[in-house]
Amino acid sequence: MSDFPSRIAYATACGIVDGVAAAGELPSERCALQRAHGRVLAADVHAVLQQPPFDNSAMDGFALRHADLDGDGGTAFELAGEQFAGTTLGLRIGPGQCTRITTGAPLPAGADTVVMKENTVVDGDRVRVQEMPAPGQHVRRAGEDSAVGDRLLQAGDVLSPSRVALCASQGLAELDVRRRPTVAVFTTGDELVEPGLPLRPGEIYNSNREQLMGLLRAEGLEPVAWPTLPDDPGAIESALRHAGNAFDLVVTCGGVSAGEKDHVPALLQAQGRVRFWKVRMKPGMPVLLAEGGRLGDALFLCLPGNPVSVLATWLTLGRRLLDGLQGRREPRLRLHARLGTEWHKRHERLEFLRGRLHCGDDGVLRIEPNPADGSHRMRAAADSDALIMLPEGPRAYPAGSVVEVLPY
Ligand code: AMP
Ligand code: MG
């Protein structure tokens, strides 16, 4: 039997996940801009254009020279042309002249200020300015947002819609991103039946598959669900070997504890390389991470079968593995909230409760823990929208204590 850490602290497990992920970082690929949303950048992005590319108007109105304005307002200008967005007409204005201009249109030569249409009265080719603008008002200066060569984004950044838009504004049609891992999802257990089929006594419906598929899809992955595996060592080995040679990541759930029918740990100990088994967290303690070894190149993340354990282990260790594999540089946002009700842990282990977030009258985030804290109580998880992280050690949490929360 191989040697691996067991019953480790959550922080130790996180460190091992990071190391395994770094060793298995996925290669980069070119990706069409349109498909880059949510991906992790594999290379820095530098500006090839200055932004804005030319001085232009921030308003619909009239472009003029500020020096020609009379301080008391009411100055009349001669309308010398029209400059709309999308063309450069090479217009130039002289003393006392103005041009009509629209938002985004290049500023005519000589002009330095734009007066909003709403602050003018037009009479034929005379434009009277009714309100004195500040010099340079409503002009967007060339290069004020970025200069050629500026580093706009860094390798490891997640491509939010704003970042994809930033790349689009630079004219980039393709980006270097990390390949997304391919993921196989297995549920295991003789008792499981698919929704829509009749149940016999002792059987339950498979709820974890959909939970896992949803959690994985929420990360932008396209997981492949395999038929549920019976609690049979031969069937489990054959399916996991198949997937281990075809996917980057194999996520299993169930059969990973110490029961008579829990065959996953023995298989991975014999055929793979277990990196840890059992983390001091509740729920989710039996979680196991392994490299495939003789089962293939895939990583194996084996989650316990209780539905709330699946949620807690995926949101913490699973997503961390995923982020590391994709070279994500930015840590996930960490949120804290005040406990709405006091809570007493029955043990010292790190605990992830379920709770509902809301904003208190003082504008501070509050979380109401759900008292149904059993790891089988899916209803409480469904009634909630965040995990509450109560660290290893202290057991008493008075109302108002500040706790870390993980929205889901
Ligand atoms: P296990 O980790 O296999 O010992 O399972 C722990 C508990 O989770 C048992 O009550 C199982 O019946 C339940 N369970 C395991 N897999 C699933 C699943 N896919 N959907 C719903 N419940 C499950
Ligand atoms: Mg089972």
Tab-separated table of C-alpha atoms and ligand atoms in Angstrom:
chain	number	residue	atom	x	y	z
A	1	MET	CA	0.000	0.000	0.000
A	2	SER	CA	1.410	3.371	-1.008
A	3	ASP	CA	2.267	6.055	1.502
A	4	PHE	CA	0.226	9.266	1.399
A	5	PRO	CA	-0.956	11.973	3.797
A	6	SER	CA	-4.255	11.243	5.508
A	7	ARG	CA	-6.577	13.163	7.837
A	8	ILE	CA	-4.716	16.305	6.870
A	9	ALA	CA	-5.650	19.903	7.614
A	10	TYR	CA	-7.619	21.747	4.941
A	11	ALA	CA	-4.733	24.178	4.390
A	12	THR	CA	-2.378	21.239	3.799
A	13	ALA	CA	-4.832	19.784	1.291
A	14	CYS	CA	-4.979	23.150	-0.500
A	15	GLY	CA	-1.183	23.169	-0.741
A	16	ILE	CA	-1.146	19.673	-2.226
A	17	VAL	CA	-3.903	20.597	-4.698
A	18	ASP	CA	-1.857	23.612	-5.796
A	19	GLY	CA	1.247	21.493	-6.311
A	20	VAL	CA	-0.579	18.794	-8.263
A	21	ALA	CA	-2.306	21.430	-10.398
A	22	ALA	CA	0.946	23.280	-11.115
A	23	ALA	CA	2.580	20.033	-12.226
A	24	GLY	CA	-0.365	19.296	-14.518
A	25	GLU	CA	-0.884	22.798	-15.938
A	26	LEU	CA	-2.668	22.574	-19.258
A	27	PRO	CA	-1.089	23.829	-22.487
A	28	SER	CA	-2.216	26.985	-24.243
A	29	GLU	CA	-4.202	27.226	-27.441
A	30	ARG	CA	-5.372	29.936	-29.803
A	31	CYS	CA	-8.994	30.766	-29.314
A	32	ALA	CA	-11.407	32.935	-31.292
A	33	LEU	CA	-12.254	36.096	-29.364
A	34	GLN	CA	-15.926	35.137	-29.410
A	35	ARG	CA	-15.187	31.901	-27.575
A	36	ALA	CA	-12.713	33.322	-25.082
A	37	HIS	CA	-15.243	34.366	-22.421
A	38	GLY	CA	-14.374	32.897	-19.041
A	39	ARG	CA	-11.094	31.390	-20.249
A	40	VAL	CA	-7.739	31.997	-18.582
A	41	LEU	CA	-5.230	34.029	-20.610
A	42	ALA	CA	-2.010	32.154	-21.402
A	43	ALA	CA	-0.014	35.233	-22.458
A	44	ASP	CA	0.093	38.930	-21.568
A	45	VAL	CA	-1.860	41.242	-23.856
A	46	HIS	CA	-0.135	44.466	-24.904
A	47	ALA	CA	-1.735	47.456	-26.582
A	48	VAL	CA	-1.063	47.604	-30.310
A	49	LEU	CA	-3.220	50.731	-30.658
A	50	GLN	CA	-3.478	53.772	-28.458
A	51	GLN	CA	-6.929	54.271	-26.962
A	52	PRO	CA	-8.773	56.363	-27.816
A	53	PRO	CA	-7.058	56.200	-31.221
A	54	PHE	CA	-7.754	59.912	-31.929
A	55	ASP	CA	-9.150	62.958	-30.108
A	56	ASN	CA	-12.909	62.644	-30.293
A	57	SER	CA	-16.126	63.995	-28.886
A	58	ALA	CA	-17.791	62.572	-25.779
A	59	MET	CA	-21.103	64.279	-26.613
A	60	ASP	CA	-23.420	65.193	-29.418
A	61	GLY	CA	-22.952	68.952	-29.843
A	62	PHE	CA	-20.598	71.488	-31.354
A	63	ALA	CA	-16.805	71.523	-31.517
A	64	LEU	CA	-15.129	74.905	-31.117
A	65	ARG	CA	-12.129	76.779	-29.743
A	66	HIS	CA	-12.490	77.597	-26.075
A	67	ALA	CA	-10.586	80.842	-26.519
A	68	ASP	CA	-13.393	82.172	-28.721
A	69	LEU	CA	-15.972	81.970	-25.945
A	70	ASP	CA	-17.058	85.068	-24.169
A	71	GLY	CA	-16.937	84.522	-20.407
A	72	ASP	CA	-20.510	85.752	-19.932
A	73	GLY	CA	-21.924	83.076	-22.249
A	74	GLY	CA	-24.167	83.755	-25.186
A	75	THR	CA	-21.304	83.744	-27.725
A	76	ALA	CA	-22.498	83.099	-31.277
A	77	PHE	CA	-20.433	80.852	-33.576
A	78	GLU	CA	-20.545	80.307	-37.304
A	79	LEU	CA	-21.475	76.734	-38.227
A	80	ALA	CA	-18.669	75.630	-40.565
A	81	GLY	CA	-19.497	71.963	-41.200
A	82	GLU	CA	-20.614	68.632	-39.788
A	83	GLN	CA	-18.385	65.911	-38.397
A	84	PHE	CA	-20.116	62.589	-37.699
A	85	ALA	CA	-18.610	59.424	-36.207
A	86	GLY	CA	-17.052	57.001	-38.662
A	87	THR	CA	-15.311	59.333	-41.073
A	88	THR	CA	-12.478	61.824	-41.013
A	89	LEU	CA	-13.366	64.787	-43.161
A	90	GLY	CA	-10.197	66.765	-42.511
A	91	LEU	CA	-12.265	69.695	-41.229
A	92	ARG	CA	-10.491	72.665	-39.693
A	93	ILE	CA	-12.171	75.458	-37.802
A	94	GLY	CA	-11.011	79.006	-37.653
A	95	PRO	CA	-11.722	81.783	-35.116
A	96	GLY	CA	-15.421	82.098	-34.251
A	97	GLN	CA	-16.322	78.894	-36.069
A	98	CYS	CA	-17.755	75.585	-34.877
A	99	THR	CA	-18.798	72.265	-36.394
A	100	ARG	CA	-21.669	70.024	-35.526
A	101	ILE	CA	-20.212	66.844	-34.005
A	102	THR	CA	-21.532	63.500	-32.764
A	103	THR	CA	-20.266	61.235	-29.974
A	104	GLY	CA	-17.119	59.406	-31.057
A	105	ALA	CA	-16.475	61.639	-34.077
A	106	PRO	CA	-12.907	62.917	-34.580
A	107	LEU	CA	-12.389	66.453	-33.328
A	108	PRO	CA	-11.843	68.860	-36.264
A	109	ALA	CA	-8.415	70.476	-36.381
A	110	GLY	CA	-8.322	73.682	-34.357
A	111	ALA	CA	-11.172	72.659	-32.026
A	112	ASP	CA	-10.384	71.900	-28.396
A	113	THR	CA	-13.770	71.869	-26.669
A	114	VAL	CA	-17.228	70.405	-27.279
A	115	VAL	CA	-20.416	72.101	-26.150
A	116	MET	CA	-23.406	69.845	-25.595
A	117	LYS	CA	-26.227	70.298	-28.029
A	118	GLU	CA	-28.560	70.901	-25.055
A	119	ASN	CA	-26.580	74.052	-24.102
A	120	THR	CA	-26.917	75.736	-27.482
A	121	VAL	CA	-29.504	77.472	-29.639
A	122	VAL	CA	-29.142	77.005	-33.390
A	123	ASP	CA	-30.444	79.602	-35.776
A	124	GLY	CA	-29.556	78.860	-39.418
A	125	ASP	CA	-25.766	78.772	-39.548
A	126	ARG	CA	-25.415	80.591	-36.208
A	127	VAL	CA	-24.899	78.615	-33.009
A	128	ARG	CA	-25.316	80.438	-29.726
A	129	VAL	CA	-23.576	78.869	-26.713
A	130	GLN	CA	-25.652	79.429	-23.579
A	131	GLU	CA	-23.453	77.895	-20.930
A	132	MET	CA	-19.724	78.410	-20.562
A	133	PRO	CA	-17.903	75.024	-20.801
A	134	ALA	CA	-14.539	74.305	-19.174
A	135	PRO	CA	-11.564	74.224	-21.573
A	136	GLY	CA	-11.309	70.772	-23.188
A	137	GLN	CA	-14.745	69.765	-21.951
A	138	HIS	CA	-16.324	66.683	-23.533
A	139	VAL	CA	-13.169	65.851	-25.450
A	140	ARG	CA	-11.748	62.332	-25.153
A	141	ARG	CA	-8.012	62.636	-25.678
A	142	ALA	CA	-6.079	60.237	-27.902
A	143	GLY	CA	-4.138	57.776	-25.756
A	144	GLU	CA	-5.681	58.794	-22.419
A	145	ASP	CA	-6.786	55.200	-21.715
A	146	SER	CA	-3.739	53.368	-23.025
A	147	ALA	CA	-0.577	53.930	-25.030
A	148	VAL	CA	0.935	51.529	-27.575
A	149	GLY	CA	2.948	48.904	-25.697
A	150	ASP	CA	1.041	49.154	-22.392
A	151	ARG	CA	0.444	45.790	-20.756
A	152	LEU	CA	-3.339	45.599	-20.659
A	153	LEU	CA	-3.817	42.069	-19.300
A	154	GLN	CA	-1.610	39.428	-17.752
A	155	ALA	CA	-1.220	35.718	-18.324
A	156	GLY	CA	-3.417	34.068	-15.717
A	157	ASP	CA	-6.185	36.672	-15.891
A	158	VAL	CA	-9.691	35.310	-16.306
A	159	LEU	CA	-11.387	36.771	-19.359
A	160	SER	CA	-14.394	38.654	-18.007
A	161	PRO	CA	-16.686	40.323	-20.554
A	162	SER	CA	-14.862	43.629	-19.948
A	163	ARG	CA	-11.508	42.024	-20.659
A	164	VAL	CA	-12.749	40.352	-23.828
A	165	ALA	CA	-14.125	43.750	-24.844
A	166	LEU	CA	-10.752	45.350	-24.117
A	167	CYS	CA	-9.105	42.823	-26.450
A	168	ALA	CA	-11.789	43.507	-29.059
A	169	SER	CA	-11.036	47.253	-28.830
A	170	GLN	CA	-7.452	46.399	-29.760
A	171	GLY	CA	-8.672	44.574	-32.866
A	172	LEU	CA	-7.568	41.157	-31.591
A	173	ALA	CA	-9.590	38.378	-33.220
A	174	GLU	CA	-7.816	35.528	-31.407
A	175	LEU	CA	-6.277	35.112	-27.968
A	176	ASP	CA	-3.834	32.696	-26.330
A	177	VAL	CA	-5.739	30.920	-23.591
A	178	ARG	CA	-5.253	27.816	-21.512
A	179	ARG	CA	-6.926	24.704	-22.720
A	180	ARG	CA	-9.897	23.838	-20.582
A	181	PRO	CA	-9.645	20.458	-18.897
A	182	THR	CA	-11.824	17.667	-20.229
A	183	VAL	CA	-13.757	16.182	-17.334
A	184	ALA	CA	-15.476	12.816	-16.835
A	185	VAL	CA	-18.063	12.567	-14.068
A	186	PHE	CA	-18.846	9.294	-12.323
A	187	THR	CA	-21.464	8.538	-9.729
A	188	THR	CA	-21.137	5.227	-7.910
A	189	GLY	CA	-23.497	3.171	-5.791
A	190	ASP	CA	-25.757	0.116	-6.106
A	191	GLU	CA	-28.590	2.126	-4.587
A	192	LEU	CA	-28.721	4.786	-7.300
A	193	VAL	CA	-31.519	5.108	-9.855
A	194	GLU	CA	-31.866	7.783	-12.512
A	195	PRO	CA	-34.720	10.280	-12.161
A	196	GLY	CA	-37.677	9.195	-14.293
A	197	LEU	CA	-37.261	5.481	-13.524
A	198	PRO	CA	-39.180	3.630	-10.808
A	199	LEU	CA	-37.555	3.110	-7.404
A	200	ARG	CA	-37.436	-0.222	-5.635
A	201	PRO	CA	-37.233	-0.463	-1.850
A	202	GLY	CA	-33.846	0.685	-0.583
A	203	GLU	CA	-32.993	2.634	-3.713
A	204	ILE	CA	-32.607	6.409	-4.053
A	205	TYR	CA	-32.426	8.748	-6.968
A	206	ASN	CA	-29.080	9.895	-8.244
A	207	SER	CA	-28.952	13.591	-7.366
A	208	ASN	CA	-25.204	14.095	-7.346
A	209	ARG	CA	-24.725	13.671	-11.048
A	210	GLU	CA	-26.816	16.711	-11.870
A	211	GLN	CA	-25.313	18.649	-8.999
A	212	LEU	CA	-21.788	17.944	-10.231
A	213	MET	CA	-22.655	18.586	-13.866
A	214	GLY	CA	-24.151	21.927	-12.876
A	215	LEU	CA	-21.185	22.895	-10.718
A	216	LEU	CA	-18.751	21.993	-13.502
A	217	ARG	CA	-20.752	23.760	-16.189
A	218	ALA	CA	-20.883	26.851	-13.993
A	219	GLU	CA	-17.091	26.931	-14.426
A	220	GLY	CA	-17.472	26.894	-18.200
A	221	LEU	CA	-16.542	23.213	-18.546
A	222	GLU	CA	-18.298	20.667	-20.720
A	223	PRO	CA	-18.246	17.621	-18.439
A	224	VAL	CA	-19.155	14.168	-19.705
A	225	ALA	CA	-21.362	12.099	-17.385
A	226	TRP	CA	-20.753	8.351	-17.455
A	227	PRO	CA	-23.366	5.764	-16.542
A	228	THR	CA	-23.519	5.179	-12.802
A	229	LEU	CA	-21.074	2.535	-11.596
A	230	PRO	CA	-22.176	-0.338	-9.379
A	231	ASP	CA	-20.214	-0.991	-6.178
A	232	ASP	CA	-18.159	-3.561	-8.010
A	233	PRO	CA	-14.358	-3.283	-8.013
A	234	GLY	CA	-13.942	-4.755	-11.501
A	235	ALA	CA	-16.532	-2.467	-13.089
A	236	ILE	CA	-15.092	0.573	-11.323
A	237	GLU	CA	-11.529	-0.246	-12.369
A	238	SER	CA	-12.427	-0.800	-15.987
A	239	ALA	CA	-14.452	2.429	-16.276
A	240	LEU	CA	-11.908	4.564	-14.431
A	241	ARG	CA	-9.076	3.173	-16.543
A	242	HIS	CA	-11.016	4.003	-19.671
A	243	ALA	CA	-11.696	7.559	-18.508
A	244	GLY	CA	-8.199	7.920	-17.054
A	245	ASN	CA	-6.791	7.493	-20.542
A	246	ALA	CA	-9.241	9.821	-22.232
A	247	PHE	CA	-9.792	12.824	-19.941
A	248	ASP	CA	-7.708	15.383	-18.056
A	249	LEU	CA	-9.758	15.112	-14.899
A	250	VAL	CA	-11.951	12.352	-13.555
A	251	VAL	CA	-14.388	13.375	-10.827
A	252	THR	CA	-16.046	10.525	-8.972
A	253	CYS	CA	-18.522	10.631	-6.160
A	254	GLY	CA	-19.359	7.964	-3.623
A	255	GLY	CA	-17.514	4.853	-2.558
A	256	VAL	CA	-14.502	6.714	-1.199
A	257	SER	CA	-14.922	6.129	2.566
A	258	ALA	CA	-14.025	3.068	4.601
A	259	GLY	CA	-17.205	0.985	4.129
A	260	GLU	CA	-17.383	-2.572	2.785
A	261	LYS	CA	-18.570	-1.215	-0.559
A	262	ASP	CA	-16.128	1.671	-0.872
A	263	HIS	CA	-13.758	0.390	-3.554
A	264	VAL	CA	-12.330	3.630	-4.935
A	265	PRO	CA	-9.489	4.205	-2.415
A	266	ALA	CA	-8.094	0.669	-2.768
A	267	LEU	CA	-8.151	0.951	-6.551
A	268	LEU	CA	-6.313	4.266	-6.571
A	269	GLN	CA	-3.831	3.067	-3.994
A	270	ALA	CA	-3.068	0.004	-6.080
A	271	GLN	CA	-3.117	1.553	-9.551
A	272	GLY	CA	-2.693	5.299	-9.119
A	273	ARG	CA	-0.717	7.663	-6.936
A	274	VAL	CA	-2.812	8.945	-4.052
A	275	ARG	CA	-1.797	12.473	-3.045
A	276	PHE	CA	-4.124	12.622	-0.074
A	277	TRP	CA	-7.090	10.775	1.336
A	278	LYS	CA	-9.228	12.332	4.053
A	279	VAL	CA	-9.159	15.999	4.940
A	280	ARG	CA	-10.206	17.346	8.317
A	281	MET	CA	-13.336	19.080	7.042
A	282	LYS	CA	-17.045	18.544	7.560
A	283	PRO	CA	-18.722	17.596	5.370
A	284	GLY	CA	-16.418	15.935	2.879
A	285	MET	CA	-13.808	14.293	5.074
A	286	PRO	CA	-13.136	11.207	2.858
A	287	VAL	CA	-12.184	13.284	-0.234
A	288	LEU	CA	-9.272	11.776	-2.161
A	289	LEU	CA	-6.916	13.234	-4.763
A	290	ALA	CA	-4.740	11.008	-6.941
A	291	GLU	CA	-2.677	10.992	-10.073
A	292	GLY	CA	-3.848	8.245	-12.411
A	293	GLY	CA	-0.621	6.221	-12.565
A	294	ARG	CA	-1.508	2.942	-14.273
A	295	LEU	CA	-5.088	4.198	-14.736
A	296	GLY	CA	-3.918	6.874	-17.185
A	297	ASP	CA	-2.728	10.483	-17.266
A	298	ALA	CA	-5.885	11.929	-15.722
A	299	LEU	CA	-6.078	13.380	-12.253
A	300	PHE	CA	-8.680	11.749	-10.042
A	301	LEU	CA	-10.700	13.814	-7.628
A	302	CYS	CA	-12.878	11.454	-5.643
A	303	LEU	CA	-15.649	13.082	-3.657
A	304	PRO	CA	-17.767	11.466	-0.963
A	305	GLY	CA	-21.323	10.495	-1.887
A	306	ASN	CA	-23.343	12.655	0.466
A	307	PRO	CA	-24.790	15.445	-1.660
A	308	VAL	CA	-23.702	18.282	0.627
A	309	SER	CA	-20.201	16.779	0.770
A	310	VAL	CA	-20.084	16.966	-3.026
A	311	LEU	CA	-21.013	20.640	-2.884
A	312	ALA	CA	-18.478	21.516	-0.183
A	313	THR	CA	-15.547	19.545	-1.590
A	314	TRP	CA	-16.116	20.742	-5.142
A	315	LEU	CA	-16.468	24.427	-4.201
A	316	THR	CA	-13.301	24.307	-2.116
A	317	LEU	CA	-10.799	21.736	-3.375
A	318	GLY	CA	-12.326	20.967	-6.792
A	319	ARG	CA	-12.450	24.524	-8.051
A	320	ARG	CA	-8.995	25.139	-6.673
A	321	LEU	CA	-7.660	22.229	-8.720
A	322	LEU	CA	-9.429	23.532	-11.787
A	323	ASP	CA	-8.039	27.039	-11.315
A	324	GLY	CA	-4.513	25.713	-10.900
A	325	LEU	CA	-4.719	23.450	-13.951
A	326	GLN	CA	-5.741	26.459	-16.029
A	327	GLY	CA	-2.995	28.678	-14.633
A	328	ARG	CA	-5.449	31.118	-13.095
A	329	ARG	CA	-3.420	33.826	-11.391
A	330	GLU	CA	-6.139	35.774	-9.635
A	331	PRO	CA	-7.441	34.173	-6.473
A	332	ARG	CA	-11.190	33.857	-6.190
A	333	LEU	CA	-12.863	36.728	-4.416
A	334	ARG	CA	-13.070	36.061	-0.682
A	335	LEU	CA	-16.209	37.328	0.995
A	336	HIS	CA	-17.000	37.747	4.664
A	337	ALA	CA	-20.339	38.194	6.376
A	338	ARG	CA	-21.697	38.513	9.897
A	339	LEU	CA	-23.436	35.467	11.331
A	340	GLY	CA	-27.134	36.236	11.772
A	341	THR	CA	-27.550	33.592	14.482
A	342	GLU	CA	-25.065	32.098	16.925
A	343	TRP	CA	-23.639	28.686	16.070
A	344	HIS	CA	-21.965	25.999	18.167
A	345	LYS	CA	-19.885	23.358	16.424
A	346	ARG	CA	-20.102	19.882	17.896
A	347	HIS	CA	-16.404	19.325	17.201
A	348	GLU	CA	-13.227	21.251	16.403
A	349	ARG	CA	-13.017	20.263	12.753
A	350	LEU	CA	-13.326	22.829	9.968
A	351	GLU	CA	-17.001	22.983	9.109
A	352	PHE	CA	-18.841	24.230	6.060
A	353	LEU	CA	-22.418	25.113	6.971
A	354	ARG	CA	-25.029	26.192	4.518
A	355	GLY	CA	-26.681	29.578	4.818
A	356	ARG	CA	-28.503	32.368	3.093
A	357	LEU	CA	-26.850	35.695	2.376
A	358	HIS	CA	-28.551	39.034	2.633
A	359	CYS	CA	-27.636	42.609	3.238
A	360	GLY	CA	-28.321	43.919	6.764
A	361	ASP	CA	-29.879	47.327	7.494
A	362	ASP	CA	-26.343	48.586	8.194
A	363	GLY	CA	-25.319	47.689	4.626
A	364	VAL	CA	-23.141	44.816	5.837
A	365	LEU	CA	-23.433	41.301	4.432
A	366	ARG	CA	-25.132	38.864	6.785
A	367	ILE	CA	-25.477	35.111	6.627
A	368	GLU	CA	-28.220	33.067	8.254
A	369	PRO	CA	-26.993	29.519	8.937
A	370	ASN	CA	-29.446	26.735	8.120
A	371	PRO	CA	-29.913	24.529	11.199
A	372	ALA	CA	-30.313	21.368	9.082
A	373	ASP	CA	-26.585	20.701	8.973
A	374	GLY	CA	-26.509	16.993	8.028
A	375	SER	CA	-24.470	16.235	4.905
A	376	HIS	CA	-27.455	14.394	3.383
A	377	ARG	CA	-29.803	17.385	3.733
A	378	MET	CA	-29.981	18.651	0.201
A	379	ARG	CA	-33.039	20.719	0.946
A	380	ALA	CA	-31.032	22.931	3.293
A	381	ALA	CA	-28.391	23.341	0.591
A	382	ALA	CA	-31.088	24.232	-1.909
A	383	ASP	CA	-32.645	26.743	0.512
A	384	SER	CA	-29.219	28.347	0.931
A	385	ASP	CA	-26.904	30.235	-1.383
A	386	ALA	CA	-23.532	30.083	0.344
A	387	LEU	CA	-21.244	27.875	2.367
A	388	ILE	CA	-20.152	29.263	5.720
A	389	MET	CA	-16.576	28.406	6.603
A	390	LEU	CA	-15.997	27.841	10.332
A	391	PRO	CA	-12.276	27.146	10.769
A	392	GLU	CA	-10.683	24.309	12.670
A	393	GLY	CA	-10.434	25.100	16.371
A	394	PRO	CA	-13.000	27.404	17.949
A	395	ARG	CA	-16.445	25.915	18.513
A	396	ALA	CA	-18.555	28.872	19.639
A	397	TYR	CA	-19.565	31.562	17.153
A	398	PRO	CA	-21.727	34.311	18.688
A	399	ALA	CA	-24.234	36.120	16.471
A	400	GLY	CA	-22.403	38.906	14.654
A	401	SER	CA	-19.139	36.947	14.293
A	402	VAL	CA	-17.423	37.651	10.978
A	403	VAL	CA	-17.121	34.452	8.936
A	404	GLU	CA	-15.896	33.628	5.462
A	405	VAL	CA	-18.630	32.680	2.990
A	406	LEU	CA	-18.521	30.996	-0.404
A	407	PRO	CA	-21.553	31.872	-2.507
A	408	TYR	CA	-22.810	29.147	-4.853
B	1	AMP	P1	-20.905	6.817	-0.084
B	1	AMP	O1	-19.919	7.917	-0.103
B	1	AMP	O2	-20.898	6.014	-1.329
B	1	AMP	O3	-20.750	5.992	1.144
B	1	AMP	O4	-22.314	7.480	0.006
B	1	AMP	C1	-22.664	8.284	1.098
B	1	AMP	C2	-24.136	8.626	1.062
B	1	AMP	O5	-24.388	9.386	-0.101
B	1	AMP	C3	-25.050	7.425	0.976
B	1	AMP	O6	-26.201	7.703	1.736
B	1	AMP	C4	-25.369	7.341	-0.489
B	1	AMP	O7	-26.594	6.690	-0.736
B	1	AMP	C5	-25.415	8.789	-0.868
B	1	AMP	N1	-25.093	8.956	-2.285
B	1	AMP	C6	-24.012	8.462	-2.907
B	1	AMP	N2	-24.018	8.784	-4.191
B	1	AMP	C7	-25.128	9.515	-4.395
B	1	AMP	C8	-25.685	10.137	-5.531
B	1	AMP	N3	-25.084	10.085	-6.716
B	1	AMP	N4	-26.842	10.824	-5.376
B	1	AMP	C9	-27.439	10.889	-4.174
B	1	AMP	N5	-26.962	10.331	-3.069
B	1	AMP	C10	-25.813	9.634	-3.165
B	2	MG	MG	-21.670	4.289	-2.016
